Coordinates of C-alpha atoms in Angstrom, one line a residue:
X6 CA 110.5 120.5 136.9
X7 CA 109.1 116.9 136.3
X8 CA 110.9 116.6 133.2
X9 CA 114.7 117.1 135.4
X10 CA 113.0 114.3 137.7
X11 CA 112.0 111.6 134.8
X12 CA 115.2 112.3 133.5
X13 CA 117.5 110.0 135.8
X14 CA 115.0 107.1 135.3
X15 CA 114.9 106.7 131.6
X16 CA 118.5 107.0 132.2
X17 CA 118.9 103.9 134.6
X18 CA 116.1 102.5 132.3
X19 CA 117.3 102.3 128.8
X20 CA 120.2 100.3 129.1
X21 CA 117.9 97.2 130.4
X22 CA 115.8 97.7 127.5
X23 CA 118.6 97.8 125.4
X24 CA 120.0 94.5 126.6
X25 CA 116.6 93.0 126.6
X26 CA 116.0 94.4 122.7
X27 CA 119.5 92.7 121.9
X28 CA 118.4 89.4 123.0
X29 CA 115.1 89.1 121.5
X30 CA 115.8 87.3 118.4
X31 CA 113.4 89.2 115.6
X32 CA 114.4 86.2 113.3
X33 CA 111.6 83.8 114.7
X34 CA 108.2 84.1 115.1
X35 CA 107.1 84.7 119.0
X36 CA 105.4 81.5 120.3
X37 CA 101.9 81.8 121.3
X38 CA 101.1 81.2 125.2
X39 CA 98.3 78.6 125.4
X40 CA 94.6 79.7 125.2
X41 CA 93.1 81.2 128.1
X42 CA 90.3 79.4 128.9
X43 CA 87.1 80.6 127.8
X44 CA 84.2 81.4 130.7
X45 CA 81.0 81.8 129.0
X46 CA 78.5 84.3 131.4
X47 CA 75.6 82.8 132.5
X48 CA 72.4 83.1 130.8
X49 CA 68.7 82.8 132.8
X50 CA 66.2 82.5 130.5
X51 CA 62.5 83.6 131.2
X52 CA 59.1 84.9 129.6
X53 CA 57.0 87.7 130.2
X54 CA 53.4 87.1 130.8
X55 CA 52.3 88.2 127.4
X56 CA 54.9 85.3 125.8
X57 CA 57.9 87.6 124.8
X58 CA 61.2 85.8 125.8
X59 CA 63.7 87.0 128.2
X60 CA 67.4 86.4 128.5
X61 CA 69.5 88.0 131.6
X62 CA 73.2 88.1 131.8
X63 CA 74.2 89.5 135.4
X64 CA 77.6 91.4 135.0
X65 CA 78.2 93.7 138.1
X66 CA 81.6 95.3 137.1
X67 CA 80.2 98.8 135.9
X68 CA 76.8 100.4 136.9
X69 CA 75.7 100.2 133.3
X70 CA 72.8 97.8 131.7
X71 CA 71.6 97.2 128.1
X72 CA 68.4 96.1 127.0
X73 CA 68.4 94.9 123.7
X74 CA 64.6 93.8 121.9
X75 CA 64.7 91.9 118.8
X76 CA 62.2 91.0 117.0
X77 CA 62.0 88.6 113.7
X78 CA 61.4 89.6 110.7
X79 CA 63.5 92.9 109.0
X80 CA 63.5 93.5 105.3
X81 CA 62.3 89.7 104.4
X82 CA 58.7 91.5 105.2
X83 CA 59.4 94.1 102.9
X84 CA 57.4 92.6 99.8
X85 CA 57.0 95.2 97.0
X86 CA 58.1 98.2 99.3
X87 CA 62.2 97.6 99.6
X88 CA 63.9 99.7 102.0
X89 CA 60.0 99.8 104.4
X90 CA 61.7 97.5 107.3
X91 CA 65.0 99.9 107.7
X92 CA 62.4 102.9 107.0
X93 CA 60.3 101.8 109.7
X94 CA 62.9 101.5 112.0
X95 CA 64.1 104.8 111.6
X96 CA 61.2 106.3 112.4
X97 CA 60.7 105.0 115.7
X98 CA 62.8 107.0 117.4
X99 CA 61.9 110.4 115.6
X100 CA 58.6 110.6 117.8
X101 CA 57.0 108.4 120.6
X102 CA 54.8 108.8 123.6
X103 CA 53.4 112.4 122.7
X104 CA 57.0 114.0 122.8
X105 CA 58.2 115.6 119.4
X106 CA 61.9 114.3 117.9
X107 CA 63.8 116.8 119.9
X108 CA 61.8 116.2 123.4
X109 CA 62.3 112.7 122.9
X110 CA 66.1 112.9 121.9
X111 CA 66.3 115.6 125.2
X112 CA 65.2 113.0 127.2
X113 CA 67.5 110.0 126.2
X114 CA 70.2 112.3 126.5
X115 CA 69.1 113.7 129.7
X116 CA 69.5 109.8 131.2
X117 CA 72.8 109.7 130.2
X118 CA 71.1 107.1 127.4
X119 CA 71.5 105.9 124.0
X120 CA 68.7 104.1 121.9
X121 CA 68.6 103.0 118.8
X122 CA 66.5 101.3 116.7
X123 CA 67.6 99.3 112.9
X124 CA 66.6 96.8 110.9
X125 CA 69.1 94.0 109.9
X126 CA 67.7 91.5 107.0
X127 CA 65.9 89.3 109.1
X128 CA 65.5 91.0 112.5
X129 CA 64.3 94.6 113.8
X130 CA 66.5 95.4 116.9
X131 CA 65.9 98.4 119.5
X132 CA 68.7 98.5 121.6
X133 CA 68.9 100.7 124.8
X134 CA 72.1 101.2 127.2
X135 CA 71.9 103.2 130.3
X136 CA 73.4 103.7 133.7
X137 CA 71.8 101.6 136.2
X138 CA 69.9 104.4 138.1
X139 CA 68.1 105.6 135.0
X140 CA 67.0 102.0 133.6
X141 CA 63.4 102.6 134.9
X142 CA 62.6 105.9 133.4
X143 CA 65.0 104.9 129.5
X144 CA 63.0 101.7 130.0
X145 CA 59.9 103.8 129.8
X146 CA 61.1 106.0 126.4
X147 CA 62.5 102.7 124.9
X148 CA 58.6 101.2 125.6
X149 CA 57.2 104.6 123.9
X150 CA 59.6 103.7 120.9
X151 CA 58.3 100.4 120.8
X152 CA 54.8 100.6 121.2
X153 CA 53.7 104.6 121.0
X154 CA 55.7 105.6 117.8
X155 CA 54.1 108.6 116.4
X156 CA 54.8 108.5 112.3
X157 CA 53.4 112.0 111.9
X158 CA 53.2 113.5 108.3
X159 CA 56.2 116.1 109.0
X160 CA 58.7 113.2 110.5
X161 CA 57.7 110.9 107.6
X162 CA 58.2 113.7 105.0
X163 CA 61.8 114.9 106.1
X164 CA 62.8 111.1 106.7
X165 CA 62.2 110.3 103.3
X166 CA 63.3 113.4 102.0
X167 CA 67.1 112.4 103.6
X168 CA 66.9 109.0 102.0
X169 CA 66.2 109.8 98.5
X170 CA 69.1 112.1 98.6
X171 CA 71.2 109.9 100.1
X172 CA 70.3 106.8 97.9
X173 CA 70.8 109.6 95.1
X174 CA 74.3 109.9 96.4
X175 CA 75.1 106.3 96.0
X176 CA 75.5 106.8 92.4
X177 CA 78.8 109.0 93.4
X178 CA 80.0 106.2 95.3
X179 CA 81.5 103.1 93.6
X180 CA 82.3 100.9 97.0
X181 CA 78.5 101.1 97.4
X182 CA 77.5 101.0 93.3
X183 CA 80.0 97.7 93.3
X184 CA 78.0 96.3 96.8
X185 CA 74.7 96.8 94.9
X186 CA 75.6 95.2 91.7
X187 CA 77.4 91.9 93.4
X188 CA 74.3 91.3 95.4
X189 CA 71.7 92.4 92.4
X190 CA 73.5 90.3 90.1
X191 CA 74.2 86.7 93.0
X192 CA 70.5 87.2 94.5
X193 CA 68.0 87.5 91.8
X194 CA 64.5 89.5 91.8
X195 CA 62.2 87.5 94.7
X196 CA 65.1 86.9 97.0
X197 CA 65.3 88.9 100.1
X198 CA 68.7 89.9 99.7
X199 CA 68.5 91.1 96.4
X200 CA 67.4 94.8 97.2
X201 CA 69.3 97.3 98.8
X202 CA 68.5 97.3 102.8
X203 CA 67.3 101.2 102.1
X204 CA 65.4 100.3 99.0
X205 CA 65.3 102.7 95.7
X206 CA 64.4 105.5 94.7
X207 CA 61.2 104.6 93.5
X208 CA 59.9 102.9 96.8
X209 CA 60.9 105.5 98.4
X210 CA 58.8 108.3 96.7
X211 CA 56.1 105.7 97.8
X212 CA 56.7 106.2 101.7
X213 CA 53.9 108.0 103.7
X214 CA 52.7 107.9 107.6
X215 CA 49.9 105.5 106.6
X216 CA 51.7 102.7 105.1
X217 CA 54.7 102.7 107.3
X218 CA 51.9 102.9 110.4
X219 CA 50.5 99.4 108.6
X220 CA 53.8 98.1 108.2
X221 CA 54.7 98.5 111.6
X222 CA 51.0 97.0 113.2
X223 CA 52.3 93.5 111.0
X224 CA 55.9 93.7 112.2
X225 CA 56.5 94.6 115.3
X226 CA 54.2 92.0 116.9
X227 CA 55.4 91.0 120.8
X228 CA 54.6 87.1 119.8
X229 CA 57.9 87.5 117.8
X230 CA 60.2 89.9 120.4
X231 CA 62.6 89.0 122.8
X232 CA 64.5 90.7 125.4
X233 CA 68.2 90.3 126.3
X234 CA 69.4 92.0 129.1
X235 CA 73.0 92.2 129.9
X236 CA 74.7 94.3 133.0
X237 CA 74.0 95.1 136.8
X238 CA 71.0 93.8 137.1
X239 CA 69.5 90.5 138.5
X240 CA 67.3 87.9 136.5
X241 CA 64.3 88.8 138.4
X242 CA 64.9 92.8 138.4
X243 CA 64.9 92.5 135.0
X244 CA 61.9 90.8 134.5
X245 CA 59.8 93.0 137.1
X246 CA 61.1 96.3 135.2
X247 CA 60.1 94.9 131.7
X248 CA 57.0 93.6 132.5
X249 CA 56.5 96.9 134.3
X250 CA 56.8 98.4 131.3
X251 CA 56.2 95.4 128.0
X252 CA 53.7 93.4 130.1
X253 CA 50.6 94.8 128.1
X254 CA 52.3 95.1 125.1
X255 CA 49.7 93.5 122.5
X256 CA 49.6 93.3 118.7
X257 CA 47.0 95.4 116.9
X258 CA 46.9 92.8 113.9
X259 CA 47.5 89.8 112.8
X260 CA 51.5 89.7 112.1
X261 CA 52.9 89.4 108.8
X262 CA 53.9 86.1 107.6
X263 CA 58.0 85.3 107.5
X264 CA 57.1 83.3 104.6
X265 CA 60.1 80.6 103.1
X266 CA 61.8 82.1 100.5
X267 CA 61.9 80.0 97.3
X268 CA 63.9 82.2 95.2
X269 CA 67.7 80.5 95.6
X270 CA 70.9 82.8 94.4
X271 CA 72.4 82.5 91.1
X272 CA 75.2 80.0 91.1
X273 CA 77.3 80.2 87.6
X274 CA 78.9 77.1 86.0
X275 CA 81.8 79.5 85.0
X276 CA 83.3 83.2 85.8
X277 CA 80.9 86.2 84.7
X278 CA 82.5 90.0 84.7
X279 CA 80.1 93.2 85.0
X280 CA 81.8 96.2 84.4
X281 CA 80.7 99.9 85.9
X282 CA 82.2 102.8 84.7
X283 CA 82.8 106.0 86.8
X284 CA 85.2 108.2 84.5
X285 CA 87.8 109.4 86.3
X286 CA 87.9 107.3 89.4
X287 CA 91.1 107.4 90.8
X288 CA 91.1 103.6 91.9
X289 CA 89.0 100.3 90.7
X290 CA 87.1 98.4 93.3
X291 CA 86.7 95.2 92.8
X292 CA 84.2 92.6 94.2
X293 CA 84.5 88.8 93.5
X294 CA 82.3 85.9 94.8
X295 CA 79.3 83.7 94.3
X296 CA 76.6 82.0 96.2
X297 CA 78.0 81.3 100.1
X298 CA 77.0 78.5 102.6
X299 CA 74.6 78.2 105.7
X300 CA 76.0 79.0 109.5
X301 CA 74.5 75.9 110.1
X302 CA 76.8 73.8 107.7
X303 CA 79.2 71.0 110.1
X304 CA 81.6 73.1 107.6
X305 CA 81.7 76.1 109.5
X306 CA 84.5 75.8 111.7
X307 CA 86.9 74.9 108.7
X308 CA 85.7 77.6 106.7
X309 CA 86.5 80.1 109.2
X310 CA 89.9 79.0 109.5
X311 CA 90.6 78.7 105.6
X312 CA 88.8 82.3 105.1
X313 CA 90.5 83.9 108.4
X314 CA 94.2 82.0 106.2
X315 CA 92.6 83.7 102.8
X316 CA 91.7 86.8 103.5
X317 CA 89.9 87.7 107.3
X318 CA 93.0 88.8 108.9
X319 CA 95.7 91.5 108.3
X320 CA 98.3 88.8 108.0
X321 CA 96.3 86.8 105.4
X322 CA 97.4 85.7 102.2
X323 CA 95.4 88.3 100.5
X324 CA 96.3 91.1 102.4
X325 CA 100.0 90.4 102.6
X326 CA 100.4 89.8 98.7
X327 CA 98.1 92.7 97.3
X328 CA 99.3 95.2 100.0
X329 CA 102.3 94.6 101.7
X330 CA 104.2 92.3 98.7
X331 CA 102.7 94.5 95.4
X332 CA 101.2 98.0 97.2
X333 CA 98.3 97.7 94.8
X334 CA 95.5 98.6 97.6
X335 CA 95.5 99.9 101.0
X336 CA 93.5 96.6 102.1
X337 CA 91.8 93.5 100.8
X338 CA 89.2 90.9 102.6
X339 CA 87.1 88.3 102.1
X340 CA 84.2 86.7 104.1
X341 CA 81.0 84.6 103.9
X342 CA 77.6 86.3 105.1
X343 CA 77.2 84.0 108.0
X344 CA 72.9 85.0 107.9
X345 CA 69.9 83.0 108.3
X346 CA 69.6 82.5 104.5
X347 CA 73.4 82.0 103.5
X348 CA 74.9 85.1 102.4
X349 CA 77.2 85.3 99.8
X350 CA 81.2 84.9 100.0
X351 CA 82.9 87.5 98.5
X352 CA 86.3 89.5 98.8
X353 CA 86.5 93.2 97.9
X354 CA 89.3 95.8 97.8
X355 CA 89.9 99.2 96.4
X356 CA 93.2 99.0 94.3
X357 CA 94.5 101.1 91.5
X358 CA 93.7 101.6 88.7
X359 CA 97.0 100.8 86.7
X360 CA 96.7 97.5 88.6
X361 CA 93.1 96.6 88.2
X362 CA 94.0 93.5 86.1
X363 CA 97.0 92.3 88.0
X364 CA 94.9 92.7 91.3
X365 CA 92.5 90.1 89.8
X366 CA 95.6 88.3 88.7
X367 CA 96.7 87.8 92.6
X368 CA 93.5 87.5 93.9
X369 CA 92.7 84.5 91.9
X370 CA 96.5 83.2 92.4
X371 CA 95.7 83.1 95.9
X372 CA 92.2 81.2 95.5
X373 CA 94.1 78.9 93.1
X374 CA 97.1 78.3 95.9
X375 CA 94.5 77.5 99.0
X376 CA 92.8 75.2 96.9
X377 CA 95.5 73.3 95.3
X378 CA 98.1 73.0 98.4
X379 CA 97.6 72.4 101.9
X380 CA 98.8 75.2 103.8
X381 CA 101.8 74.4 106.6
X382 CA 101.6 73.4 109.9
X383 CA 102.6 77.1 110.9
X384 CA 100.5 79.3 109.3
X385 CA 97.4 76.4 110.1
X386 CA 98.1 77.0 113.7
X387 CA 98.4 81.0 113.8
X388 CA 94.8 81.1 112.0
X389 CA 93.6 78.6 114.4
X390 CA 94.8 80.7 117.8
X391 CA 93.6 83.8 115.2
X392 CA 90.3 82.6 115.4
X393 CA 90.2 80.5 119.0
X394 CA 91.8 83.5 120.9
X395 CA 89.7 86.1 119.5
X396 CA 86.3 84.9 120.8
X397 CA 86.8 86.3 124.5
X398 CA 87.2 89.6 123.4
X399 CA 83.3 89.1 121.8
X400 CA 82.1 88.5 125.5
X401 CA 84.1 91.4 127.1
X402 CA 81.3 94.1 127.1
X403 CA 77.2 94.5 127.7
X404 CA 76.6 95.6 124.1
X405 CA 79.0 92.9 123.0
X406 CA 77.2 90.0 125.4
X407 CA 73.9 91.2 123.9
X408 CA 74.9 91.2 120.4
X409 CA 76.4 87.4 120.6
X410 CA 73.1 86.0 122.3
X411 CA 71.1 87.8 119.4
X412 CA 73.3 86.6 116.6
X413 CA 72.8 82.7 118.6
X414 CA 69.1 83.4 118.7
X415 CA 69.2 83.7 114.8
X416 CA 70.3 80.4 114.2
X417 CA 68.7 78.5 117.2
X418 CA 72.1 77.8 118.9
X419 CA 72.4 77.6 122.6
X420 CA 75.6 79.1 124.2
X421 CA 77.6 76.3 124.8
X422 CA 78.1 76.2 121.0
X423 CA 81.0 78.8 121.3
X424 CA 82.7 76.5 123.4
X425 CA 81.9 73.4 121.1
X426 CA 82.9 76.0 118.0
X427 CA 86.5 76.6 119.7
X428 CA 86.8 72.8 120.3
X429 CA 86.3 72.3 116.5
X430 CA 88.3 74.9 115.5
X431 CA 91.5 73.7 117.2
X432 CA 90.4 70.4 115.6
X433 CA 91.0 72.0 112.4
X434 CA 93.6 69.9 109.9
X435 CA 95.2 71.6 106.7
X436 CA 93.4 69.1 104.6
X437 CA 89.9 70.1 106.5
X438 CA 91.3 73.8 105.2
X439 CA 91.9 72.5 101.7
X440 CA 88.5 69.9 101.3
X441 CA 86.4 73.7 102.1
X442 CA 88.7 75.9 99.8
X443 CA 88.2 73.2 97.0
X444 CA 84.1 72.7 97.7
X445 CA 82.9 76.5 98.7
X446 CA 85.8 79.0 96.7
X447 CA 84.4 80.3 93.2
X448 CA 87.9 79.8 91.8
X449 CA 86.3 79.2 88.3
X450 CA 82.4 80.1 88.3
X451 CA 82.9 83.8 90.3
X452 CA 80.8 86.7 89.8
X453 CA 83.3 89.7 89.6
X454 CA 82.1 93.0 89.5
X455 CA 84.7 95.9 88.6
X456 CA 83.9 99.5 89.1
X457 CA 86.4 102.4 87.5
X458 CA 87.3 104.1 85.0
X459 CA 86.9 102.0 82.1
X460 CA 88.7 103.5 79.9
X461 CA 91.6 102.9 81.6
X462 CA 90.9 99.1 83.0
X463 CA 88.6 97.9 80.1
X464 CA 91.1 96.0 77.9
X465 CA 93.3 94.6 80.9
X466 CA 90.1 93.2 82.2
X467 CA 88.8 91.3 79.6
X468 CA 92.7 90.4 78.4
X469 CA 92.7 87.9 81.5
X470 CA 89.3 86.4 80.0
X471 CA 88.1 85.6 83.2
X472 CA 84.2 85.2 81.7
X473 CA 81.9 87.2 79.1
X474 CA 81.7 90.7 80.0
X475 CA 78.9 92.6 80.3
X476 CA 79.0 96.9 80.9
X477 CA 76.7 97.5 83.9
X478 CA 74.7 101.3 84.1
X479 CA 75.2 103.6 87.0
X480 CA 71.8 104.1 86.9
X481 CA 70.9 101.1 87.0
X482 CA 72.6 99.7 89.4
X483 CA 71.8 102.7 92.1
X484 CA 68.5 103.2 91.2

């Protein structure tokens, strides 16, 4: 019956949208509608009476409030025990506050709840979202997470036991056995980013209640936590209902240092290739990059133009040549690790394996072409509205609210610096886009990793002498 009554519609309909299809001229590219302007939320900012910092966005459009705690620190505190940060922060939601893994799980669930807990590189985050009527009693379960974790034997045990098989299991995977190597090989022994966030096999075998109950005593220390609170709630709402429930909250020991890291990344004078071999793989992937810059840099907004041009975007150079021009991959990227310590830049793809070689061929024709022309006025000013028009969308949700004040906490930026960033970005000129490409683009001192089968992508490789090669062990890598 409805289908006889849509019928006469789409009939009266389709000849308008055929008129209008006619007219729209397919030959030109659609010209984009000015920037809509940007309203950043508003931020209070606060303390607890024990010191922990406080930030509350009000956003009243949904019933719904996120809590997220972070707290400094992450793997850099991991010392001689890689993978103990992310480890750690696992565990805290296995067992708190005298209820068992499933109890506690139960309960979050019950709420209508989720909380997690993770450990980034430099930061240990807890993050809780829950409907506005059930913020008091998640608030309570997120403070047994933080404060009343439980670490027993059994948890520990079956933890660790999923790790080691799953760190096993890297050695099956060549996206992560090519992550591994890049970072092993750009970030040497001492550096924080050198070691896999989950560790190894061996400092895993090494895990037990007692030393991930000492570990967390150092680390999760409230004179290093802070709270951001996004959603219905008001500023001082917020800050009865944590205190209520993080007021007492007290370190048992002293906290472990965040000590400077002196150990810099390896920066080559010209273009080093590790190969991996997995027999049989049915496609190479490919990592290239070096040493990458700080956040901090006055740099920053021309870099994110000239890497958002490169490779950052579906319509990037990158992207267009090796997959929609040559169908050698199903996608390619590149990117800088905007982190505290300055992450690497590096692209990576997954391409085939008759055209490992002439992959690297195109992806260093591209580095080459950014570097040695400036790019035209048209394609400057769609990865400038690429990058300017995209920044609302960051601010649309709780979670999303939360996460941008965090990753602003990091490096000590207030929030007007996303409207000072889209300022600069629009300020962008093609030779601003060529100075960085020339400066930070490891166009002839890259690190490339290749992972495949090598007896199939060996001679090709080394044919484009892109540097002295050197044959890199599974088992070495994904230890």
């Amino acid at each position: 019956m409805r289908r006889f009554l849509l019928l006469p519609s789409i009939a009266l309909l389709a000849p308008a949208a055929l008129r209008a299809q006619a007219a729209f001229d397919r030959t030109k590219v659609p010209t984009l509608p000015p920037a809509p302007r940007l309203v950043l939320p508003s931020v209070a900012t606060s303390r607890l009476a024990n010191g922990i910092g406080l930030q509350v966005v009000s956003q009243r459009e949904v019933p719904l409030v996120q809590v997220t705690l972070s707290i400094t620190g992450g793997a850099r505190l991991d010392g001689d025990q890689p993978g103990l940060a992310s480890f750690t922060a696992r565990m805290l939601t296995e067992s708190a506050g005298g209820k068992d893994v499933n109890e506690l799980q139960n309960a979050i669930a019950f709420l209508g709840a989720t909380l997690n807990s993770s450990a980034s590189w430099d930061a240990f985050t807890v993050s809780l979202n829950v409907p506005r009527r059930s913020l008091d009693a998640a608030l309570a379960l997120m403070a047994d997470v933080v404060q009343r974790p439980a670490f027993t034997s059994a948890d520990v045990r079956r933890q660790r036991d999923l790790r080691a098989a799953g760190i096993l299991q890297r050695r099956d995977q060549p996206g992560a056995i090519a992550t591994l190597a890049f970072n092993g090989i750009v970030f040497p022994a001492g550096h924080p980013y050198h070691n896999p966030a989950d560790g190894d096999s061996a400092a895993t075998a090494r895990l037990d209640s007692a030393r991930v109950r000492a570990f967390y005593q150092r680390a999760y220390v409230p004179s290093r936590a802070r709270f951001i609170v996004a959603g219905d709630i008001s500023t001082a709402e917020a800050a009865t209902a944590l205190a209520s429930h993080f007021g007492s909250w007290s370190s048992a020991e002293r906290p472990a240092p965040v000590t400077a890291v002196a150990v810099r990344p390896v920066s080559n004078t010209a273009g080093r290739v590790f190969l991996v071999d997995k027999p049989g793989a049915a496609q190479s992937i490919i990592v290239i990059g070096a040493p990458g810059v700080s956040r901090l840099s006055p740099d920053y907004p021309a870099l994110v133009v000239m890497n958002t041009l490169l490779g950052a975007s579906f319509s990037s150079r990158l992207n267009t040549n090796l997959r929609e021009t040559k169908g050698y991959t199903y996608g390619i990227g590149s990117g800088f690790g905007w982190q505290p310590l300055p992450g690497a830049f590096r692209i990576s793809s997954g391409v085939r394996t008759d055209v490992t070689d002439s992959s690297l061929v195109e992806v260093f024709r591209e580095l080459r072409a950014i570097r040695d022309a400036p790019v035209d006025a048209g394609e400057l000013a769609r990865g400038k509205a690429y990058v300017a028009l995209g920044i609302p969308g960051s601010f649309e949700t709780n979670g999303e609210i939360a996460g941008q004040l965090a990753e602003l906490n990091q490096f000590g930026l207030p929030l007007s610096s996303v409207s000072a960033f889209i300022a600069r970005v629009n300020a962008v000129t093609a030779a601003d886009v060529q100075r960085v490409a020339r400066r930070y683009l490891p166009v002839d001192r890259a690190t490339i990793v290749v992972v495949g089968d090598l007896a199939k992508v060996r001679a090709g490789v080394e044919a484009l002498k892109l540097g002295p090669v050197t044959q890199l062990e599974v088992t070495s890598v994904a230890k």
